[in-house]
Coordinates of C-alpha atoms and ligand atoms in Angstrom, one line a residue:
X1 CA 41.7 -19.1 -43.5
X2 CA 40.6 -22.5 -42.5
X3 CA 37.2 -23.7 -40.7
X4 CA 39.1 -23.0 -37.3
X5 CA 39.8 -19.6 -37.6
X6 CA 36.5 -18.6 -39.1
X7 CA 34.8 -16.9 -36.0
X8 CA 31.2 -18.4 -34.9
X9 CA 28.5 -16.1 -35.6
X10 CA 27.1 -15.0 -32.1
X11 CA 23.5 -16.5 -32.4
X12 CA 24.7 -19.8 -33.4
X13 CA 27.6 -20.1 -30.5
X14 CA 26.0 -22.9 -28.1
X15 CA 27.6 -21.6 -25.2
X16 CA 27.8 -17.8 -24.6
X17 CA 30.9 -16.5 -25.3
X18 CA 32.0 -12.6 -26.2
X19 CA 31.2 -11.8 -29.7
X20 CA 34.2 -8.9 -29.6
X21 CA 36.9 -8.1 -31.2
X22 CA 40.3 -8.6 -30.8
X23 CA 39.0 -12.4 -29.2
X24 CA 39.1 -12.0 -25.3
X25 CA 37.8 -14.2 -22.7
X26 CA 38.3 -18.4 -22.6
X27 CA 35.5 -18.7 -25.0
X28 CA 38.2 -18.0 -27.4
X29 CA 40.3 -20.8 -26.6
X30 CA 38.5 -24.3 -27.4
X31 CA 41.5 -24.7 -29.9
X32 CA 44.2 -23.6 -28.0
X33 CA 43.8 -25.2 -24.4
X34 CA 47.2 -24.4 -23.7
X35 CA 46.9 -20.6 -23.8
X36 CA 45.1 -21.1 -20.5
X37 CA 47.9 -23.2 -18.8
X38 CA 49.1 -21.3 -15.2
X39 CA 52.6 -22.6 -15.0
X40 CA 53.1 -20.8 -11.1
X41 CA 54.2 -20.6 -8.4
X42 CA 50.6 -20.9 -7.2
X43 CA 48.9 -21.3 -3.9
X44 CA 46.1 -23.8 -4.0
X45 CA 44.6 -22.9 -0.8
X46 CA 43.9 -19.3 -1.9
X47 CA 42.7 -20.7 -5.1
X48 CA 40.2 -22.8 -3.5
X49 CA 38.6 -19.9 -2.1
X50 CA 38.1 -18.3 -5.3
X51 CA 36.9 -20.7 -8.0
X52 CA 35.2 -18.3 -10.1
X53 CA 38.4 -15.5 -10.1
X54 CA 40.4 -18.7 -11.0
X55 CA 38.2 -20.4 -13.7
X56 CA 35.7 -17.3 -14.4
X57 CA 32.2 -17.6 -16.2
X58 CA 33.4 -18.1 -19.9
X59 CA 31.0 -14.3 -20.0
X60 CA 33.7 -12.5 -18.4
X61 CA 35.6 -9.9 -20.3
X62 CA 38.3 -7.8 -19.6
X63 CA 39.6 -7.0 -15.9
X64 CA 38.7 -3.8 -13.8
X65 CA 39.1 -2.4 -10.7
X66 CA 39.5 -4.8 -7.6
X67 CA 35.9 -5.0 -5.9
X68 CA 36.7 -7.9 -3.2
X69 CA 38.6 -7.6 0.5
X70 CA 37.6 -9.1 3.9
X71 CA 38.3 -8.0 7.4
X72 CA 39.6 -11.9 7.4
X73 CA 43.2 -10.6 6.7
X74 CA 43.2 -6.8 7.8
X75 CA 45.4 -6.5 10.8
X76 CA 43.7 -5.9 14.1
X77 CA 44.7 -3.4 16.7
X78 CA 44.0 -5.1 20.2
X79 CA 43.7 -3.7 23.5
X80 CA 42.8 -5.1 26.8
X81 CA 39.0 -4.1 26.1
X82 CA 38.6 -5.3 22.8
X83 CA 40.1 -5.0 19.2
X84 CA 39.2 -3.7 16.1
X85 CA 40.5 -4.1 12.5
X86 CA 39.4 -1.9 9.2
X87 CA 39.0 -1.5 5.5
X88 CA 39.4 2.0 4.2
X89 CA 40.2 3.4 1.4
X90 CA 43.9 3.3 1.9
X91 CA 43.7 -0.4 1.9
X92 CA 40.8 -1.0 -0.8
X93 CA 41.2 1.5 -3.3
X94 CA 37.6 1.1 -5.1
X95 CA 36.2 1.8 -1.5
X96 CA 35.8 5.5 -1.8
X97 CA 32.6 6.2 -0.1
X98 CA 33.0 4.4 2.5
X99 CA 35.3 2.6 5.3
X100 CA 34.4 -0.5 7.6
X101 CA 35.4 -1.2 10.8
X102 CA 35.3 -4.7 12.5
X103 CA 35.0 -4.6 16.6
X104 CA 34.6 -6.5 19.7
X105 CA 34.2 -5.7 23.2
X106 CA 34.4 -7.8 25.5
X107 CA 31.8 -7.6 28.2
X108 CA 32.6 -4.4 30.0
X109 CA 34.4 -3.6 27.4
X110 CA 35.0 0.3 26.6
X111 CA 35.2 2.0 23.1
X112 CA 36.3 5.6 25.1
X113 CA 34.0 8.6 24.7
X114 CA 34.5 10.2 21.3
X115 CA 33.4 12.0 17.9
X116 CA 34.8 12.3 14.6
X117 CA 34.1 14.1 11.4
X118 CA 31.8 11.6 9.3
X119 CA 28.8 9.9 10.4
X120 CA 28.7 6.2 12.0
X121 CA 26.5 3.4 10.7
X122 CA 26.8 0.2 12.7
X123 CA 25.2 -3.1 12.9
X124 CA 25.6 -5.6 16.0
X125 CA 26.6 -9.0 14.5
X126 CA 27.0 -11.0 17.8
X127 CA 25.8 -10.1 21.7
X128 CA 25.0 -7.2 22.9
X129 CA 26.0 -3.3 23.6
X130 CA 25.1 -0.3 25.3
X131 CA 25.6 2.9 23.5
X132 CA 25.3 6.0 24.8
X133 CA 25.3 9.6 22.8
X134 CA 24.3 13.1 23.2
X135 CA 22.3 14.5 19.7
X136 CA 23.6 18.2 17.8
X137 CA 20.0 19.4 20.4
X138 CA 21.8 18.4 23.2
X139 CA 19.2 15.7 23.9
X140 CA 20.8 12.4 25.8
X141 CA 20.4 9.0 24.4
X142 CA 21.5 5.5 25.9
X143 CA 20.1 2.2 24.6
X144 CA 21.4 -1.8 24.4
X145 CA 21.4 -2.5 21.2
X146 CA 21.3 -6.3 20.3
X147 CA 22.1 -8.7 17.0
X148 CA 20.6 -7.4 14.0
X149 CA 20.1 -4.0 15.2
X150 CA 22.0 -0.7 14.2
X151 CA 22.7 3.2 14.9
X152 CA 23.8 5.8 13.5
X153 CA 25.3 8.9 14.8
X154 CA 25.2 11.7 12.6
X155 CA 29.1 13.4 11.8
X156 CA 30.1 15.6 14.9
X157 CA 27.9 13.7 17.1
X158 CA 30.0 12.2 20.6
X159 CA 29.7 8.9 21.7
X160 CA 30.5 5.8 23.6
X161 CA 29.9 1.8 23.4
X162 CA 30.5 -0.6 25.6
X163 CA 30.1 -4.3 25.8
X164 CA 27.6 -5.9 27.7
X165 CA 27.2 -9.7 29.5
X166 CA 27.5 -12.7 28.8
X167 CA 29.8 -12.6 25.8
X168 CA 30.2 -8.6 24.5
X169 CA 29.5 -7.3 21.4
X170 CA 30.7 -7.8 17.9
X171 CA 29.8 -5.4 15.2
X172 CA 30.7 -3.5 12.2
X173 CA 30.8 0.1 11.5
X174 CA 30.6 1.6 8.1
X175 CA 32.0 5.3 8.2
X176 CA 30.7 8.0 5.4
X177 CA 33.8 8.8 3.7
X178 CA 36.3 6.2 2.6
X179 CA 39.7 7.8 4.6
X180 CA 38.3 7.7 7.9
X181 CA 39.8 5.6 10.3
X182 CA 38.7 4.0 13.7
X183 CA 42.5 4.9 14.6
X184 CA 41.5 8.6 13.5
X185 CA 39.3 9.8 16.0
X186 CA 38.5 12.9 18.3
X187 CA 38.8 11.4 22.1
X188 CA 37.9 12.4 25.3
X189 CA 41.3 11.5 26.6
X190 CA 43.2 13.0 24.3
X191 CA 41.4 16.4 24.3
X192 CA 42.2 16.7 28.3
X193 CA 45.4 15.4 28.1
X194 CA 46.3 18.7 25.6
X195 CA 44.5 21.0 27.1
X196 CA 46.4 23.0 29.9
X197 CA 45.4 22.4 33.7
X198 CA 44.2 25.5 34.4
X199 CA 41.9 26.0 31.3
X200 CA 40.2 22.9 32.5
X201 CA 40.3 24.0 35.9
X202 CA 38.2 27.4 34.6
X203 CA 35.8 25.9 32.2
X204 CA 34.8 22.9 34.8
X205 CA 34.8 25.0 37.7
X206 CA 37.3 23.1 39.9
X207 CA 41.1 23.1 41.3
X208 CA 43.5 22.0 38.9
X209 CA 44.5 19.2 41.3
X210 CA 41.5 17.7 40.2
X211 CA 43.2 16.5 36.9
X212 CA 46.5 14.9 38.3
X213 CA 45.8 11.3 37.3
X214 CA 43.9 12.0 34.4
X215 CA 45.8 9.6 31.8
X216 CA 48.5 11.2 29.5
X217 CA 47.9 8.2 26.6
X218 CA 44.4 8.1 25.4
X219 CA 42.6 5.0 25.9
X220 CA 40.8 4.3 22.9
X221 CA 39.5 0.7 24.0
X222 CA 39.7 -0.6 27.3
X223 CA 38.2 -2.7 30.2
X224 CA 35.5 -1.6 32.3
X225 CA 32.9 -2.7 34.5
X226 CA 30.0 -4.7 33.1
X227 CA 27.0 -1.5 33.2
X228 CA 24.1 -2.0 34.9
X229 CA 20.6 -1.8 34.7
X230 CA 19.7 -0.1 31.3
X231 CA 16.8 2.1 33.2
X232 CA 19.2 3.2 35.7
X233 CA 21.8 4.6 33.3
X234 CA 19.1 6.7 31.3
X235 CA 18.0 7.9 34.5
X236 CA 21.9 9.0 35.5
X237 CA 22.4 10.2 32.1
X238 CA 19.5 12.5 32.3
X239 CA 17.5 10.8 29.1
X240 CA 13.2 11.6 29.2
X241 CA 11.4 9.0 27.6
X242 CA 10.3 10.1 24.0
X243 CA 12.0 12.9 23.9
X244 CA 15.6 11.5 21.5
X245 CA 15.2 11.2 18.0
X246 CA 15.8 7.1 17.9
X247 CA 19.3 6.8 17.4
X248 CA 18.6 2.5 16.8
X249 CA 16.9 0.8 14.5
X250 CA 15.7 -2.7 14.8
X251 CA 17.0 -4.2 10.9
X252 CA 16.5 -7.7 11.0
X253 CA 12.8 -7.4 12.8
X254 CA 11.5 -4.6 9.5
X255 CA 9.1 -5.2 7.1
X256 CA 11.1 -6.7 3.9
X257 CA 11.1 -4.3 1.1
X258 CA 10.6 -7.7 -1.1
X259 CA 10.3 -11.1 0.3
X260 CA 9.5 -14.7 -1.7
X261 CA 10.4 -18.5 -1.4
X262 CA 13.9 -17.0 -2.3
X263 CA 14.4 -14.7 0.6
X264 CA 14.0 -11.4 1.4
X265 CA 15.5 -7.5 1.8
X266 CA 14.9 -5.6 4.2
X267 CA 15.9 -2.0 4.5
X268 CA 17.0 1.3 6.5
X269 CA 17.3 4.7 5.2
X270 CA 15.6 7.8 6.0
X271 CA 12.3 6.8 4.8
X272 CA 11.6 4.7 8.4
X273 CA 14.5 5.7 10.0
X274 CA 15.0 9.6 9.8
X275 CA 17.9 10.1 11.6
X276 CA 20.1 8.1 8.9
X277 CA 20.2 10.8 6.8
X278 CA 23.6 10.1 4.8
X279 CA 23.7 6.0 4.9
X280 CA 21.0 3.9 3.9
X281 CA 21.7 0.3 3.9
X282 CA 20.0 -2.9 3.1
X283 CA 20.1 -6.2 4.7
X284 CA 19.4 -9.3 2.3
X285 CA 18.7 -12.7 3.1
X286 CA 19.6 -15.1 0.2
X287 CA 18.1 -19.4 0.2
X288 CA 20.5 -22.3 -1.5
X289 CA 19.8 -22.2 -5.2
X290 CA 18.7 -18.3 -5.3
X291 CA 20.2 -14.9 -6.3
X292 CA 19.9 -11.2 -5.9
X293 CA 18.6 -10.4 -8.9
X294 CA 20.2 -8.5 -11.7
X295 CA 20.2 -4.8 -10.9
X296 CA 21.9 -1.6 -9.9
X297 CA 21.8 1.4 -7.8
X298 CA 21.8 4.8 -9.6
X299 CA 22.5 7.1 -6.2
X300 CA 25.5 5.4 -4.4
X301 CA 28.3 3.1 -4.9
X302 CA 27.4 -0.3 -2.8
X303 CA 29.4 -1.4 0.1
X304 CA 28.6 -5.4 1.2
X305 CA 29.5 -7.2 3.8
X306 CA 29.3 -10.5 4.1
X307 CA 27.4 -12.0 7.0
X308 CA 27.6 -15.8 6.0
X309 CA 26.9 -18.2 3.8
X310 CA 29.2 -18.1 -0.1
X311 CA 28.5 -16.0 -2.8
X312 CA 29.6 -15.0 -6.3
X313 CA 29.0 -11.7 -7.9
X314 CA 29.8 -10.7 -11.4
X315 CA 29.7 -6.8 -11.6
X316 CA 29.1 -5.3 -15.5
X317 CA 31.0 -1.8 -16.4
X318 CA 31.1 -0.2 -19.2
X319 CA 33.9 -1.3 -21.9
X320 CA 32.6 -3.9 -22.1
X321 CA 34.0 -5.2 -18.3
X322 CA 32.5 -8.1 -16.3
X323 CA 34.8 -9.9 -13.5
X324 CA 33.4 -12.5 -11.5
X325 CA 34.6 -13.0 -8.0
X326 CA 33.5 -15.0 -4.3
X327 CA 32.6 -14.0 -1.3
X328 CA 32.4 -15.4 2.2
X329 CA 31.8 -14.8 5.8
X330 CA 33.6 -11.5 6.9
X331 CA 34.7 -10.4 3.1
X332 CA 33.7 -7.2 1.7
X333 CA 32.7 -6.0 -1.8
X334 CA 32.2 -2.5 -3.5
X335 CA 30.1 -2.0 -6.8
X336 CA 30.2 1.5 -8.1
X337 CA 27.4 3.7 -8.4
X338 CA 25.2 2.4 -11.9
X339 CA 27.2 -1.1 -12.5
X340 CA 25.2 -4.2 -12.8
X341 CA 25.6 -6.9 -10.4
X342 CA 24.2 -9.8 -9.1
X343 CA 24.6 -11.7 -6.0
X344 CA 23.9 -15.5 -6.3
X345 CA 24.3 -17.9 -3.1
X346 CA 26.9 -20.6 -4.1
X347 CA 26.7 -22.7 -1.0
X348 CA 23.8 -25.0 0.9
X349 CA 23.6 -22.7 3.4
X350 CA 21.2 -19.4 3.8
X351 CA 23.7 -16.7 2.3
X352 CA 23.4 -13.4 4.0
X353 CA 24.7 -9.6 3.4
X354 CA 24.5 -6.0 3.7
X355 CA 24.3 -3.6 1.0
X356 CA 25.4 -0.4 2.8
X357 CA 25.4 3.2 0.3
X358 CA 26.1 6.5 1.5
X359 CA 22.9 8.3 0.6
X360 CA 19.7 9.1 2.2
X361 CA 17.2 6.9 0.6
X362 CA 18.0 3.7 -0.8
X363 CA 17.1 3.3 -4.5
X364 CA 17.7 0.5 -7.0
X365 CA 16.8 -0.6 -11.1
X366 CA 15.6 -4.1 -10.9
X367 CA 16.5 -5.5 -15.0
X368 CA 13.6 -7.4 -14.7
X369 CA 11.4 -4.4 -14.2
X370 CA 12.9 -2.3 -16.6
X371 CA 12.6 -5.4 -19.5
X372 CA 8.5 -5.9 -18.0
X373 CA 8.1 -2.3 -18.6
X374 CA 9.2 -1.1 -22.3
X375 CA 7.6 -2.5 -25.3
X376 CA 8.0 -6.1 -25.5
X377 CA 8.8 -6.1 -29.7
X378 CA 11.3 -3.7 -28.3
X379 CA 12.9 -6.0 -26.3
X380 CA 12.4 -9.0 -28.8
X381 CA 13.9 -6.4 -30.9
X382 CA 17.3 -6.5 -29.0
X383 CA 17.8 -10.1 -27.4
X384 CA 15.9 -12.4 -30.3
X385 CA 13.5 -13.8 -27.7
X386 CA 10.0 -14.1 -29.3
X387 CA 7.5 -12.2 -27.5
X388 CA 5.6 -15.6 -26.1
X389 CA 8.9 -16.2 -24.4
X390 CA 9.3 -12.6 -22.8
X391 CA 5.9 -12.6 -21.7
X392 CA 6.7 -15.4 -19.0
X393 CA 9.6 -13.3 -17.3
X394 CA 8.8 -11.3 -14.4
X395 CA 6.4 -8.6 -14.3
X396 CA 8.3 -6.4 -12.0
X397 CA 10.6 -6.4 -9.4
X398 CA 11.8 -9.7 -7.4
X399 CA 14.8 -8.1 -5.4
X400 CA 15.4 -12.3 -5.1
X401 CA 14.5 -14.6 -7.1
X402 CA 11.9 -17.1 -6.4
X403 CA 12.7 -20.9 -5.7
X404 CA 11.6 -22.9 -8.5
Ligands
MN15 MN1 32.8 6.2 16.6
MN16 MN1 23.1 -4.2 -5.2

């Protein structure tokens, strides 16, 4: 064995590299450049999007399940109306929990009354929309519902949304149950379009000649006239003030659940928005040179969107695993249930993204709090920091961390 092939004790390896065996990861390859040659055919332009899947962290180890996709590249269904395009489960394997849905509306706009099986989470990411609903107490509900807010309709629970002036509404949905499907869905249309005349006649009350034009395709999205005053339409719609359980919930304007120099999180779940009783969801707010903090989430698998701004994440699974990937504007990311991850801002720009779980409350293990909270020879113990040194980290949880 010569002084190449003797392996470098762990402590004294200047650079971190994985202290495993059999050797794994490009830590292993100082003497071998050409083990990491990529002969092709390659595509640079893809590449460029992704210089941390290309040319990893020299800490990653090992390959796991995909966690990256974006609504950039899912196909999208259009209609004069709107459009929509999706992620489920079908397309994004790891996405088990939940599906997303990208949609826009123009003003006017229709998405046609309807229900389906699992609850809907939604946040507006552009203009505005009016929604209107009916709760399992039979109490109406209409609202407008502008950037940064969201709803949620519990599973079961009918609804409409339409797009209101100047520009309509964009927004994504986040459905409780990875299979489900925006082209999936129990409408209004449909359900009188199958049922025979005269039943409808009986249960309405009316001639059947009442239903000759009713439409034979369902309509799913479709234009409509700009509504009008909000007021108005509660009014029609038979709404009393106070008397709906909210069915919005005003994200971007709620107290941060941590906030520093380094930016902020700010939550919904059933704690101050009781309605959202099987999504909680997160929005966080990242500055140039910061990070989410190293962490995980023991009660749900994650589901991110990104709003904008460029990101890396590296999630840790058992195995050892760790894979390193980027994320942009309109990409999505799952982390299951327990891995660690962090989220660190990679551009100059404010990064920002939600964290959506399907759970009631939302929970998380910050690593800094656990490591400011056992004893510190403990910890000394482990990582061969002296105890002057451990003293300095953070007492507790950041969420972000600070600017320095
Ligand atoms: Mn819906
Ligand atoms: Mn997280």
């Amino acid at each position: 064995m010569d002084a190449a092939d003797t392996p470098v004790p762990h402590h004294e390896t200047p650079v971190l590299g994985n202290p495993d065996l059999p050797p794994e990861g490009e830590a292993n390859t100082v003497d071998h450049p050409r083990s990491t040659v990529m002969t092709g055919p390659r595509n640079p332009v893809i590449e460029s999007q992704f210089p941390n899947q290309i040319d990893p962290p020299r800490t990653d180890i090992s390959t796991q399940a995909f966690f990256w996709s974006s609504f950039n590249i899912s196909p999208r269904r259009v209609q004069q109306g709107g459009w929509a395009r999706e992620i489920t489960k079908q397309d994004f394997a790891i996405s088990d929990e939940i599906a997303g849905v990208n949609m826009y509306l123009e003003a006017g706009g229709i998405r046609e009354l309807h229900w389906h099986q699992t609850a809907e989470w939604a946040v507006m990411t552009r203009g505005k929309c009016r929604v209107t609903t009916i709760s399992r107490n039979g109490v109406p509900s209409v609202e407008d519902v502008e950037e940064g807010d969201l709803w949620f309709f519990p599973a079961g629970t009918p609804h409409s949304l339409q797009g209101l002036g100047p520009d309509g509404a964009e927004f994504v949905l986040a459905f409780d149950d990875g299979d489900q499907s925006e082209s999936n869905t129990l409408l209004l249309t449909d359900w009188f379009a199958h049922t025979p005349p005269d039943v409808l006649a009986k249960n309405f009350g009316v001639a059947q000649e009442v239903f000759r034009d009713i439409p034979l395709h369902n309509l799913w999205i479709f234009s409509g006239d700009e509504p009008g005053d909000l007021a108005a339409d509660q009014a029609a719609a038979g709404v009393e003030w106070g008397s709906a359980e909210p069915i919005i919930f005003r994200l971007s304007r709620s107290t941060p659940l941590h906030k520093n120099s380094g930016g902020s999180i700010q939550i919904a779940d059933s704690t101050n928005f009781p309605l959202s009783n099987t999504v909680a969801a997160a929005l966080v707010t990242v500055e140039p040179g910061s990070m989410r903090e190293l962490h995980w989430h023991p009660n749900a698998d994650e589901w991110q969107y990104y709003l904008r701004g460029s990101a890396r994440m590296t999630v840790f699974n058992t195995g050892p695993h760790a894979n390193t990937t980027d994320f942009r504007a309109g990409d999505v990311g799952v982390v299951k249930k327990n891995f660690g991850h962090y989220i660190e801002n990679t551009g100059d720009d404010v990064l920002q993204f939600l964290e959506v779980f399907k759970t009631d409350r939302y929970e998380e293990i910050s690593l800094a709090n656990w490591l400011s909270h056992v004893p510190p020879s403990l910890v000394t113990a482990h990582l061969n920091i002296d105890e002057a040194t451990l003293a300095t980290f953070p007492r507790g949880a950041q969420g972000i961390t600070p600017l320095r």
